[in-house]
mmCIF file of C-alpha atoms in Angstrom:
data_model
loop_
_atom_site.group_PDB
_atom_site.id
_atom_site.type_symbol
_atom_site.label_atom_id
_atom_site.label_comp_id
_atom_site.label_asym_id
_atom_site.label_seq_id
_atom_site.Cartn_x
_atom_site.Cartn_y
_atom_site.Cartn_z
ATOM 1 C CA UNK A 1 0.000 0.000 0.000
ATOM 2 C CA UNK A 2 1.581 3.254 -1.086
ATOM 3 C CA UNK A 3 1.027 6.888 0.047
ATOM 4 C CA UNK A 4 1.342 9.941 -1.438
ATOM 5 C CA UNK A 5 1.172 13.697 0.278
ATOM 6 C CA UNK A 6 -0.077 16.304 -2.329
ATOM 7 C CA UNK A 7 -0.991 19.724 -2.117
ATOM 8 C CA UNK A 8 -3.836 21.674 -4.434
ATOM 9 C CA UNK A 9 -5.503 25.226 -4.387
ATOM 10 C CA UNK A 10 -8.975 25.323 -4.165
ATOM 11 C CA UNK A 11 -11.200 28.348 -4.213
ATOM 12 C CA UNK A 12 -8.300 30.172 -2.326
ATOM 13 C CA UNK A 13 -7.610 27.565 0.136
ATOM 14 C CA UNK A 14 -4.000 25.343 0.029
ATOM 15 C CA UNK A 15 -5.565 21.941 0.592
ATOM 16 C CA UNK A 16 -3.508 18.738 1.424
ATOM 17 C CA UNK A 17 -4.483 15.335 1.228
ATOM 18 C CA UNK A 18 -3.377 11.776 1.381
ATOM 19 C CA UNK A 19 -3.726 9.402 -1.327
ATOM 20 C CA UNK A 20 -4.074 5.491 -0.388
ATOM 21 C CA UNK A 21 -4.075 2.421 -1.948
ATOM 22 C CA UNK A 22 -7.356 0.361 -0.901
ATOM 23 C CA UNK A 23 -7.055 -2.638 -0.383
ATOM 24 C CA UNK A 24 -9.816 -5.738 -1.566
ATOM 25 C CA UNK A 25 -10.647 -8.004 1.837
ATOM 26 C CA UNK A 26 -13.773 -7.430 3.909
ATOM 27 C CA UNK A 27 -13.232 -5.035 7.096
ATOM 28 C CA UNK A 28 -14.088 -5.188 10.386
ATOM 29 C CA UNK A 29 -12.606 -2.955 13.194
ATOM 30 C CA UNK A 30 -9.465 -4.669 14.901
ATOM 31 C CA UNK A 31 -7.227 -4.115 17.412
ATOM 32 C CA UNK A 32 -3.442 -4.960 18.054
ATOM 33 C CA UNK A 33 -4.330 -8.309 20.041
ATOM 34 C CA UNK A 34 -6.353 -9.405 16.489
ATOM 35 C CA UNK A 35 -3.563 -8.898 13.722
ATOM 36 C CA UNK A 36 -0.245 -7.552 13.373
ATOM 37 C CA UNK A 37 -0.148 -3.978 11.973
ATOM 38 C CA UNK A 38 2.828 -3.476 9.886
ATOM 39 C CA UNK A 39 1.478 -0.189 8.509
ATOM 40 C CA UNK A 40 -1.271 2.360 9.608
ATOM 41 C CA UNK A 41 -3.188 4.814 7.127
ATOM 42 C CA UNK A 42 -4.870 7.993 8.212
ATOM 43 C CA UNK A 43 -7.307 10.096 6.396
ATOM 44 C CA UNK A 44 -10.219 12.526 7.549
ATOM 45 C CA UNK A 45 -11.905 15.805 7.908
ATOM 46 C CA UNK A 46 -11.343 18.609 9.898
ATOM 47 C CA UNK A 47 -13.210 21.719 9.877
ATOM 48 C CA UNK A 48 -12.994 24.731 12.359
ATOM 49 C CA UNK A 49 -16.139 24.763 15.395
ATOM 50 C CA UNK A 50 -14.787 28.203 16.449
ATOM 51 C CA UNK A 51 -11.266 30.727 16.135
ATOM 52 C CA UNK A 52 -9.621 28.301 18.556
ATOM 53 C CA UNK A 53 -11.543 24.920 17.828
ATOM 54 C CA UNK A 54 -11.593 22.414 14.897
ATOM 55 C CA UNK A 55 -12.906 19.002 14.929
ATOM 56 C CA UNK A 56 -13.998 16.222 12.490
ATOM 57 C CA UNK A 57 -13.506 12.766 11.607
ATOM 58 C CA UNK A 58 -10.828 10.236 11.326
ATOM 59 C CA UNK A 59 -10.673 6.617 9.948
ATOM 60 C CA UNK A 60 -7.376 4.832 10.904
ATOM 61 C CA UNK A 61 -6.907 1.289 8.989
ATOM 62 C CA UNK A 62 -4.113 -1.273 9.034
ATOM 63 C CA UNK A 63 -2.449 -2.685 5.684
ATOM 64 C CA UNK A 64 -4.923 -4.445 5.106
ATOM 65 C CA UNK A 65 -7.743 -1.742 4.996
ATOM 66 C CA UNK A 66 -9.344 -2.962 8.604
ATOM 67 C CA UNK A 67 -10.417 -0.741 10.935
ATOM 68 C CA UNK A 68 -8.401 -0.158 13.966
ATOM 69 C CA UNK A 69 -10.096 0.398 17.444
ATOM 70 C CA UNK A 70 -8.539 1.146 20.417
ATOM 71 C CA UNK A 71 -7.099 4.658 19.413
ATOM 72 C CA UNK A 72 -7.434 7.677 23.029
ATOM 73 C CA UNK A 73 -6.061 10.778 22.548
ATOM 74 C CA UNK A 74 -2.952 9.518 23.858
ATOM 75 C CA UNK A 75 -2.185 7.953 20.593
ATOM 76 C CA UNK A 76 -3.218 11.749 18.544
ATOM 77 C CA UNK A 77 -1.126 15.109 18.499
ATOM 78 C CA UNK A 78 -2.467 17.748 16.479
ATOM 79 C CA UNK A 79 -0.151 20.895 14.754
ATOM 80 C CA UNK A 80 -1.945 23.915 13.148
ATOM 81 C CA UNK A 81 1.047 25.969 11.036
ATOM 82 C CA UNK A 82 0.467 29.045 9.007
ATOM 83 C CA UNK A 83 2.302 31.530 6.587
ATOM 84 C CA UNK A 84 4.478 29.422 4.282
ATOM 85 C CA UNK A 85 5.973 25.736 4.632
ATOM 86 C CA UNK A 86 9.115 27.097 6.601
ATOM 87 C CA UNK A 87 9.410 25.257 9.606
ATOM 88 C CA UNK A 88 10.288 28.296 11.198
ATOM 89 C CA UNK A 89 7.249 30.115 10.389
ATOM 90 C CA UNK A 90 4.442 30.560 13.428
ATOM 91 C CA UNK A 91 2.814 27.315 14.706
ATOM 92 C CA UNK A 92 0.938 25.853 17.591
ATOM 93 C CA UNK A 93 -0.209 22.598 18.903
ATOM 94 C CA UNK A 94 -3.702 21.553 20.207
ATOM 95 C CA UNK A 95 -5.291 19.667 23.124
ATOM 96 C CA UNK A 96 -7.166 16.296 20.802
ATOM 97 C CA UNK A 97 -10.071 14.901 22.389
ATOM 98 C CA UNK A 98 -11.123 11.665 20.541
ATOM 99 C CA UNK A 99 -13.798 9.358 21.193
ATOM 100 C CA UNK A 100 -14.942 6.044 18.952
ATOM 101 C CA UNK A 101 -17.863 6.510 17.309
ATOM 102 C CA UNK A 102 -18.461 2.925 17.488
ATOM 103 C CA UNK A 103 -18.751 3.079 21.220
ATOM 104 C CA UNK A 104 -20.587 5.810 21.345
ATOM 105 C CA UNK A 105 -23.739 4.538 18.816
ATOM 106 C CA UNK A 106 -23.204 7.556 16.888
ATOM 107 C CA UNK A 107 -25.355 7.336 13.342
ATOM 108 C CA UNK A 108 -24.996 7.479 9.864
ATOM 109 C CA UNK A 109 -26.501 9.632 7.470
ATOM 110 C CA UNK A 110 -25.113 8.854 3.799
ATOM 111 C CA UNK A 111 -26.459 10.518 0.363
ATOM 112 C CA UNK A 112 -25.925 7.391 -2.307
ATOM 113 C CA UNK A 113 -25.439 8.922 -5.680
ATOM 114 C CA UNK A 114 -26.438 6.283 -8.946
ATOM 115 C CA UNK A 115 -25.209 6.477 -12.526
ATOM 116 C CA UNK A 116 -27.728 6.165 -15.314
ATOM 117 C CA UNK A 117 -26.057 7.702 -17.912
ATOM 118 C CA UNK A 118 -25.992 6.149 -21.499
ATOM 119 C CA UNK A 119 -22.453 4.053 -21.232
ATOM 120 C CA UNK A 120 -24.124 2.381 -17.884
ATOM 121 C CA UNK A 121 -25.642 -0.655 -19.320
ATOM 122 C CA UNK A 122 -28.089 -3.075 -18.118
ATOM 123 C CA UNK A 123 -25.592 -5.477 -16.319
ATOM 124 C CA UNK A 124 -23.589 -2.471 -15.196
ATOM 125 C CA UNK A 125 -26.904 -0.629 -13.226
ATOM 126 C CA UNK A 126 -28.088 -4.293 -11.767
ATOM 127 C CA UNK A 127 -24.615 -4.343 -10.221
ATOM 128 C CA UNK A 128 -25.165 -0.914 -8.673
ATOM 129 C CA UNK A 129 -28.464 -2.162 -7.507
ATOM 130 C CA UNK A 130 -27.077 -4.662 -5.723
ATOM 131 C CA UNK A 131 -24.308 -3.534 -3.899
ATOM 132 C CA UNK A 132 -27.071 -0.211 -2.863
ATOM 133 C CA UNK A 133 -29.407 -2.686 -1.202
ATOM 134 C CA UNK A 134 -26.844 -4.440 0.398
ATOM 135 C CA UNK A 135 -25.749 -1.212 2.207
ATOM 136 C CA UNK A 136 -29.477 -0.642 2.912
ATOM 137 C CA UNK A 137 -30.084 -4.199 4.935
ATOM 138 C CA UNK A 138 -27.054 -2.905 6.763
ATOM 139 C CA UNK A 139 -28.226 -0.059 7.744
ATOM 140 C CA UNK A 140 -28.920 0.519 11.782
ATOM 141 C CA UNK A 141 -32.589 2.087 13.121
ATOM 142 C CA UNK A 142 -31.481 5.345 13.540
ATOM 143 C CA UNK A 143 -29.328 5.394 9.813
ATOM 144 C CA UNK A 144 -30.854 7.755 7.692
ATOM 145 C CA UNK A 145 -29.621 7.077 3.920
ATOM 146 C CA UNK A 146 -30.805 9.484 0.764
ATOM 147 C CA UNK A 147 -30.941 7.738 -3.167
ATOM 148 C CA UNK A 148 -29.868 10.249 -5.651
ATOM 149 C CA UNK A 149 -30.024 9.289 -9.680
ATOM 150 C CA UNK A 150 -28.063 11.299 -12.434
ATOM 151 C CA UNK A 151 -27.416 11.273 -16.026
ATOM 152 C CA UNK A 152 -27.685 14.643 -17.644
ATOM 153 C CA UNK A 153 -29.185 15.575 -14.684
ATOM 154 C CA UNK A 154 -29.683 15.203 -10.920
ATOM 155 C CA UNK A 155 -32.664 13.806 -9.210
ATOM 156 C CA UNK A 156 -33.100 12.989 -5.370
ATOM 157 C CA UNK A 157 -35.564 9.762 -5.731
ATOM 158 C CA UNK A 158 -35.616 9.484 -2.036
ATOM 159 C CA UNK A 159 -35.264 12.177 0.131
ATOM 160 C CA UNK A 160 -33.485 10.954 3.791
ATOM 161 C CA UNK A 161 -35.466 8.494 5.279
ATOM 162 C CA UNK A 162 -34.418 5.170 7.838
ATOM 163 C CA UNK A 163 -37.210 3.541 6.085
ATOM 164 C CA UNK A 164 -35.965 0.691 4.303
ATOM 165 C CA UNK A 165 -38.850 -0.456 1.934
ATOM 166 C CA UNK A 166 -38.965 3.126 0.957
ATOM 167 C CA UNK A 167 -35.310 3.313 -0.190
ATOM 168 C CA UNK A 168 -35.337 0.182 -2.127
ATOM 169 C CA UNK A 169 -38.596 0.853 -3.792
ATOM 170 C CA UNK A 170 -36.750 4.437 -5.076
ATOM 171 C CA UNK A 171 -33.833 1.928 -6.061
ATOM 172 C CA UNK A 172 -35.412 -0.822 -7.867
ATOM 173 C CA UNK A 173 -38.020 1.461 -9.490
ATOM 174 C CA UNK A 174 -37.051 2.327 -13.525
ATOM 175 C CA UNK A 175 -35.315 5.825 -13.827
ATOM 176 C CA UNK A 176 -36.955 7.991 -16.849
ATOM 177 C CA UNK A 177 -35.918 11.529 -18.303
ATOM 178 C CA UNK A 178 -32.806 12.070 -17.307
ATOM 179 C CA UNK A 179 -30.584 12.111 -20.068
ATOM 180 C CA UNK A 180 -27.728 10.107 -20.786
ATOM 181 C CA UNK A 181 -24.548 12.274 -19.699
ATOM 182 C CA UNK A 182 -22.671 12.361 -16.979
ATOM 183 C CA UNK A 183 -23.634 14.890 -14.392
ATOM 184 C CA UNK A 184 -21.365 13.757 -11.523
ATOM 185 C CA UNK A 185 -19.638 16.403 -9.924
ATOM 186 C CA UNK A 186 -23.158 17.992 -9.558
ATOM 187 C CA UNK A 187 -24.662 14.757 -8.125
ATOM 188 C CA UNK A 188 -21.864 14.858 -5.298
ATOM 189 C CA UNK A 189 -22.776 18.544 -4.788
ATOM 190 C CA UNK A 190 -26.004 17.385 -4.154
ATOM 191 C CA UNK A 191 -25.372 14.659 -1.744
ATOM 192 C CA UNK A 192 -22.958 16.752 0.428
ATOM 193 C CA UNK A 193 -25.756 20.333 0.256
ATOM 194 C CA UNK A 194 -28.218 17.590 1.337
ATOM 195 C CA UNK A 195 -26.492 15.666 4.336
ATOM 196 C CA UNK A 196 -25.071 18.419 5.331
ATOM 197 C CA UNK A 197 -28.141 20.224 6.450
ATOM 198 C CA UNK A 198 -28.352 16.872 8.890
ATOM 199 C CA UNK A 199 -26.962 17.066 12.733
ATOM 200 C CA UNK A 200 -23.369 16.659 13.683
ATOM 201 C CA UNK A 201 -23.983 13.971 15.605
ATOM 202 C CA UNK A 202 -24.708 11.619 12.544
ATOM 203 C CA UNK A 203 -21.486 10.856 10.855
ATOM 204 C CA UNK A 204 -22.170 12.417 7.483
ATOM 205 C CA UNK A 205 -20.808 11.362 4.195
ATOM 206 C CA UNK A 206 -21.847 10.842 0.570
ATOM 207 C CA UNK A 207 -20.717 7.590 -1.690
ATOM 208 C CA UNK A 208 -20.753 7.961 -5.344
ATOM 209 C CA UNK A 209 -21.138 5.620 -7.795
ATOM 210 C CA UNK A 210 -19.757 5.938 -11.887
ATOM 211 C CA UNK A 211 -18.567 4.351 -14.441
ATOM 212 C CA UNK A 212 -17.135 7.548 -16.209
ATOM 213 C CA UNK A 213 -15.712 11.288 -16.718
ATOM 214 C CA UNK A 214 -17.727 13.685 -15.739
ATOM 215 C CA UNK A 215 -18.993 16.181 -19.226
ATOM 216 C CA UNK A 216 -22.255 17.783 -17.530
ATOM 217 C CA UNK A 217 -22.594 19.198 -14.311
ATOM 218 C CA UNK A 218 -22.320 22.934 -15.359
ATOM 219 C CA UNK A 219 -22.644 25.427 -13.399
ATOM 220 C CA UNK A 220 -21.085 23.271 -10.817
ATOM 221 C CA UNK A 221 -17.347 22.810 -11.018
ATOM 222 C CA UNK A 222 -15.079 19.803 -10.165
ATOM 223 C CA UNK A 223 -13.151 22.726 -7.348
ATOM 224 C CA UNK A 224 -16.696 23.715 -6.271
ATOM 225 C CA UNK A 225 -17.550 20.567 -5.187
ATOM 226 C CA UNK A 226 -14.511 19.969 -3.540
ATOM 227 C CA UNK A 227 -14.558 23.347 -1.717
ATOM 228 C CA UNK A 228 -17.964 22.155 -0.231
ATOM 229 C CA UNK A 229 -16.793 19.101 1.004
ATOM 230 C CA UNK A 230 -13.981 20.018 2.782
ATOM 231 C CA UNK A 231 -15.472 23.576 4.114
ATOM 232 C CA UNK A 232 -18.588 21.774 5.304
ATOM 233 C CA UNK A 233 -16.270 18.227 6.833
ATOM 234 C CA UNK A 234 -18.040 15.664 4.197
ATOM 235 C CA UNK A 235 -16.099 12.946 3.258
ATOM 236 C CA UNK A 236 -16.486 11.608 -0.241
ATOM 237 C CA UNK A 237 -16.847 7.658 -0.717
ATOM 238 C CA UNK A 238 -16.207 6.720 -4.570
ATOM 239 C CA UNK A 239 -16.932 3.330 -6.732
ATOM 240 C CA UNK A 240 -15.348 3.441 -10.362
ATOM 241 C CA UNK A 241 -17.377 0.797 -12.100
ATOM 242 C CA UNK A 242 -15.228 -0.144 -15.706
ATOM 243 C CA UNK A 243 -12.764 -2.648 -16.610
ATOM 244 C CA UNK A 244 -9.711 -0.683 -15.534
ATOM 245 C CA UNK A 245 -7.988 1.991 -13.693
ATOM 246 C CA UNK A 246 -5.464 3.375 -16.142
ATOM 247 C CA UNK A 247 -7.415 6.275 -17.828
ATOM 248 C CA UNK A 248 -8.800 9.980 -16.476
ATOM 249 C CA UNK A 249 -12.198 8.778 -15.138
ATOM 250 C CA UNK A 250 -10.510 6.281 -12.407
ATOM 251 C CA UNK A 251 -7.845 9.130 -11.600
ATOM 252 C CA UNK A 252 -10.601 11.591 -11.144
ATOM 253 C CA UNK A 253 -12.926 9.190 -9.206
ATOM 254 C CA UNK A 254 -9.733 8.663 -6.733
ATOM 255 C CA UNK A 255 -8.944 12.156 -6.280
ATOM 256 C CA UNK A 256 -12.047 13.040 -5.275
ATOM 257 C CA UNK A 257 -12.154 10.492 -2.446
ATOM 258 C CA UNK A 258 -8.675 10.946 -1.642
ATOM 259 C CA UNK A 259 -9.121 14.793 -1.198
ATOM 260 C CA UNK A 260 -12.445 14.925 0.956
ATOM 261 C CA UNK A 261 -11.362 12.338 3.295
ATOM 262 C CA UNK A 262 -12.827 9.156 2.071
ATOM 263 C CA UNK A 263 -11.407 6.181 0.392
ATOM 264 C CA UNK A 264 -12.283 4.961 -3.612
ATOM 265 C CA UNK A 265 -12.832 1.675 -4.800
ATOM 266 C CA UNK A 266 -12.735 -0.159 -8.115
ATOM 267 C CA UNK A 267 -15.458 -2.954 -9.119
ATOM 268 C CA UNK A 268 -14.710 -4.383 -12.750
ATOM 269 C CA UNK A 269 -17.618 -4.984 -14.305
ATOM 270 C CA UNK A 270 -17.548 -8.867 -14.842
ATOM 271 C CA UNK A 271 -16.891 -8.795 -11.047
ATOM 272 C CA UNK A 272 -19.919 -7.556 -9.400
ATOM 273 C CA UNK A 273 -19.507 -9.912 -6.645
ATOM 274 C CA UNK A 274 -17.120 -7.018 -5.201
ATOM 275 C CA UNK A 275 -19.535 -4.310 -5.111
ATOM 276 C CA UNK A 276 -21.730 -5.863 -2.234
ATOM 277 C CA UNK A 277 -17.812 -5.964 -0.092
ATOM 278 C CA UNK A 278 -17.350 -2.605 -1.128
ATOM 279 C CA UNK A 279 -20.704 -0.942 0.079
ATOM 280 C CA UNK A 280 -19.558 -3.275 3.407
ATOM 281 C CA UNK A 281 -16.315 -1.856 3.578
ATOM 282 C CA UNK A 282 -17.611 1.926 3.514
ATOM 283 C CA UNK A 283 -20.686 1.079 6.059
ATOM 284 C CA UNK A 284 -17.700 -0.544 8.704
ATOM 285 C CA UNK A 285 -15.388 2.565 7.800
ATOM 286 C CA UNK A 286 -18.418 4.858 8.705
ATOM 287 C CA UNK A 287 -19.588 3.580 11.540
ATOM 288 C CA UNK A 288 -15.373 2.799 13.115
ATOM 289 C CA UNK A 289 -14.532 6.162 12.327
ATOM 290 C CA UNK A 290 -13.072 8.668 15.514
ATOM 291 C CA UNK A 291 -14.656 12.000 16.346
ATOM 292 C CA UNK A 292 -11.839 14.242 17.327
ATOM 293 C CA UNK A 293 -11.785 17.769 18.873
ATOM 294 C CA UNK A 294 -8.922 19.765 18.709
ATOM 295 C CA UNK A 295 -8.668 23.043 20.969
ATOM 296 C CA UNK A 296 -5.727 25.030 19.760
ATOM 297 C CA UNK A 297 -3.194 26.808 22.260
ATOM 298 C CA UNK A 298 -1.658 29.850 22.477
ATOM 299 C CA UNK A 299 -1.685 32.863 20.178
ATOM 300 C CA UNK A 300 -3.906 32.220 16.703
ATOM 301 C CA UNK A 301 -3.616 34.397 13.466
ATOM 302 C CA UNK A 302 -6.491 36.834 12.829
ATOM 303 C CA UNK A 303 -9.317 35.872 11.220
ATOM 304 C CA UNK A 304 -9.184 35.099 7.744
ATOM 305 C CA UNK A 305 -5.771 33.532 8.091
ATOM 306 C CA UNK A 306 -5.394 29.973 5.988
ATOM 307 C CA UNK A 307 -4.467 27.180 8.480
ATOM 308 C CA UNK A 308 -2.750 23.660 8.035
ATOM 309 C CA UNK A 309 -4.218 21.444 10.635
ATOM 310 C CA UNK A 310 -1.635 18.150 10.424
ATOM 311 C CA UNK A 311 -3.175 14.657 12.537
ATOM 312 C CA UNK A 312 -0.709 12.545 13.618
ATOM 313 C CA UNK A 313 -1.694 9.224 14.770
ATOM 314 C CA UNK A 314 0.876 6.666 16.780
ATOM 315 C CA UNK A 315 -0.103 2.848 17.623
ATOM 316 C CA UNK A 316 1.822 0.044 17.814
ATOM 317 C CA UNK A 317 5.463 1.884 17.149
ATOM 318 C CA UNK A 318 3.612 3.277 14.010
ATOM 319 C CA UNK A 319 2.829 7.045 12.828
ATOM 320 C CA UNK A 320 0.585 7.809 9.997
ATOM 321 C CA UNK A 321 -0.350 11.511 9.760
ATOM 322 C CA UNK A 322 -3.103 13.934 7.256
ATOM 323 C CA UNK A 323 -3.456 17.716 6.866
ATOM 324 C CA UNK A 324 -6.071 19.904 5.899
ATOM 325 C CA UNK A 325 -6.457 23.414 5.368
ATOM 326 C CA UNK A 326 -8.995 26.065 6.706
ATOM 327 C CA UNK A 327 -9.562 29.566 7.341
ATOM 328 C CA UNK A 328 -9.502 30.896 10.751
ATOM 329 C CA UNK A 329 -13.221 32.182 11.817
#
């Protein structure tokens, strides 16, 4: 499993994010007594609660893509640095409070985006359909999911709801007028506008699900999108359905999850068996992610000031670390 640090500008904002290599075995949350860790991977979201509080959410996984429990905020330090990348420049470090949000019941509340544009074929959206329903069995009483369909363009079938029959009826039932490009970006925008209205205390994210580039979302932009998601703490799940990752539409796909804070997977068409594991995988991620608060000491920058909140994680003799950016309030 590689990782890669990379920095991008966004709507005025340095944003840095981790890229990971996912991995292809089912999850479930483990601790040091379960498995060996030989390496740990961090990603997550942090956005600011106040001008001397962040918080936001973490997932921590082994090599092997499991989830790890067991992390206190003995195992967390948290920097925030601003001006430029000189060591020397101001900095501070922050007080982390973390708890498990698999101890502590916390919900989810996920917007599920679907692909009906015209290179999804019949074979292709029955796959989808599967690996959706799956993800609603698994859903807990409180989990509050939303089904959003695009082609040319974007239509929420099912607003949120924890009523299952209700969100496989909008799943199942056949899709009409909607075109057959690829409104994407916009269908993301969608999910995150819509789940982000819901209350911090459900663990919020959106999963999208594509087979392509996207060529119609106007007026929404790829960096608007991206802006949202990070500004508003919602991570981005993605599922590249085609028969391999070596053009634009997987790197895209990737960098979208990699950026927000989620993780991407890729489902080959004549393998739909995976998609049900995947839709698994992100349901475990959700629900063994880490709330963590960070109160920041010492003298801030005014208001307005762009901020580089860095995570570093330690367990087991190993350190995994994320950033992301933010202006002060």
């Amino acid at each position: 499993m590689k990782k890669l640090i990379i920095s991008l500008l966004t709507s005025g904002m340095i944003v840095s994010f981790i890229i990971i290599n996912g991995c292809e075995e089912d999850d479930y949350p483990v601790s040091s007594a379960q498995t060996e860790e030989m390496r740990l991977n961090t990603n997550g979201t942090i956005v600011p609660v106040n001008h001397t509080q962040a918080s936001g959410n973490m997932f921590i996984t082994n090599q092997n893509g499991k989830p790890i429990s067991g992390i206190t905020a003995s195992n967390v330090t948290a920097e925030l640095r601003w001006g430029t990348d000189n060591p020397l420049d101001s900095g501070t470090t922050g007080v982390v409070s973390v708890s498990h949000n698999a101890l502590s019941g916390s919900n989810v509340a996920c917007a599920l985006t679907m692909d009906y544009s015209g290179s999804m074929l019949i074979p292709q959206i029955n796959c989808m359909k599967i690996g959706i329903n799956n993800y609603i069995n698994s859903m807990r009483y409180d989990d509050i999911t939303e089904i959003i369909k695009f082609a040319t363009v974007v239509s929420v079938v099912q607003p949120f709801t924890n009523n299952k029959d209700s969100l496989k009826a909008a799943i199942n039932n056949y899709t009409l007028n909607i075109g057959t490009y690829t409104a994407l970006y916009a269908s993301i925008q969608q999910g995150i506008n819509d789940v982000k209205l819901k209350s911090p205390n459900f663990i919020r994210s959106v999963v999208a699900f594509s087979d392509g580039v996207d060529n119609n979302s106007a007026p929404v932009t790829r960096e608007q999108m991206i802006s949202n998601a990070l500004n508003t703490g919602v991570p981005v799940y993605t599922i590249f359905l085609y028969n391999d990752t070596l053009g634009t539409p997987y790197r895209d796909m990737k960098n979208i999850a990699d950026t927000t804070g989620g993780f991407n997977f890729w489902v080959q068409p004549d393998s739909c068996s995976n998609v049900t594991q995947f839709y698994n995988k992100i349901r475990i991620l959700l629900v063994s992610s880490y709330n963590i608060t960070i109160d920041w000491q010492g003298i801030l920058p005014p208001t307005g000031t762009i901020a580089r909140a860095t995570i570093t994680t330690t367990y087991n003799g190993l350190t995994s670390s994320f950033t992301r950016s933010y202006i002060i309030p």
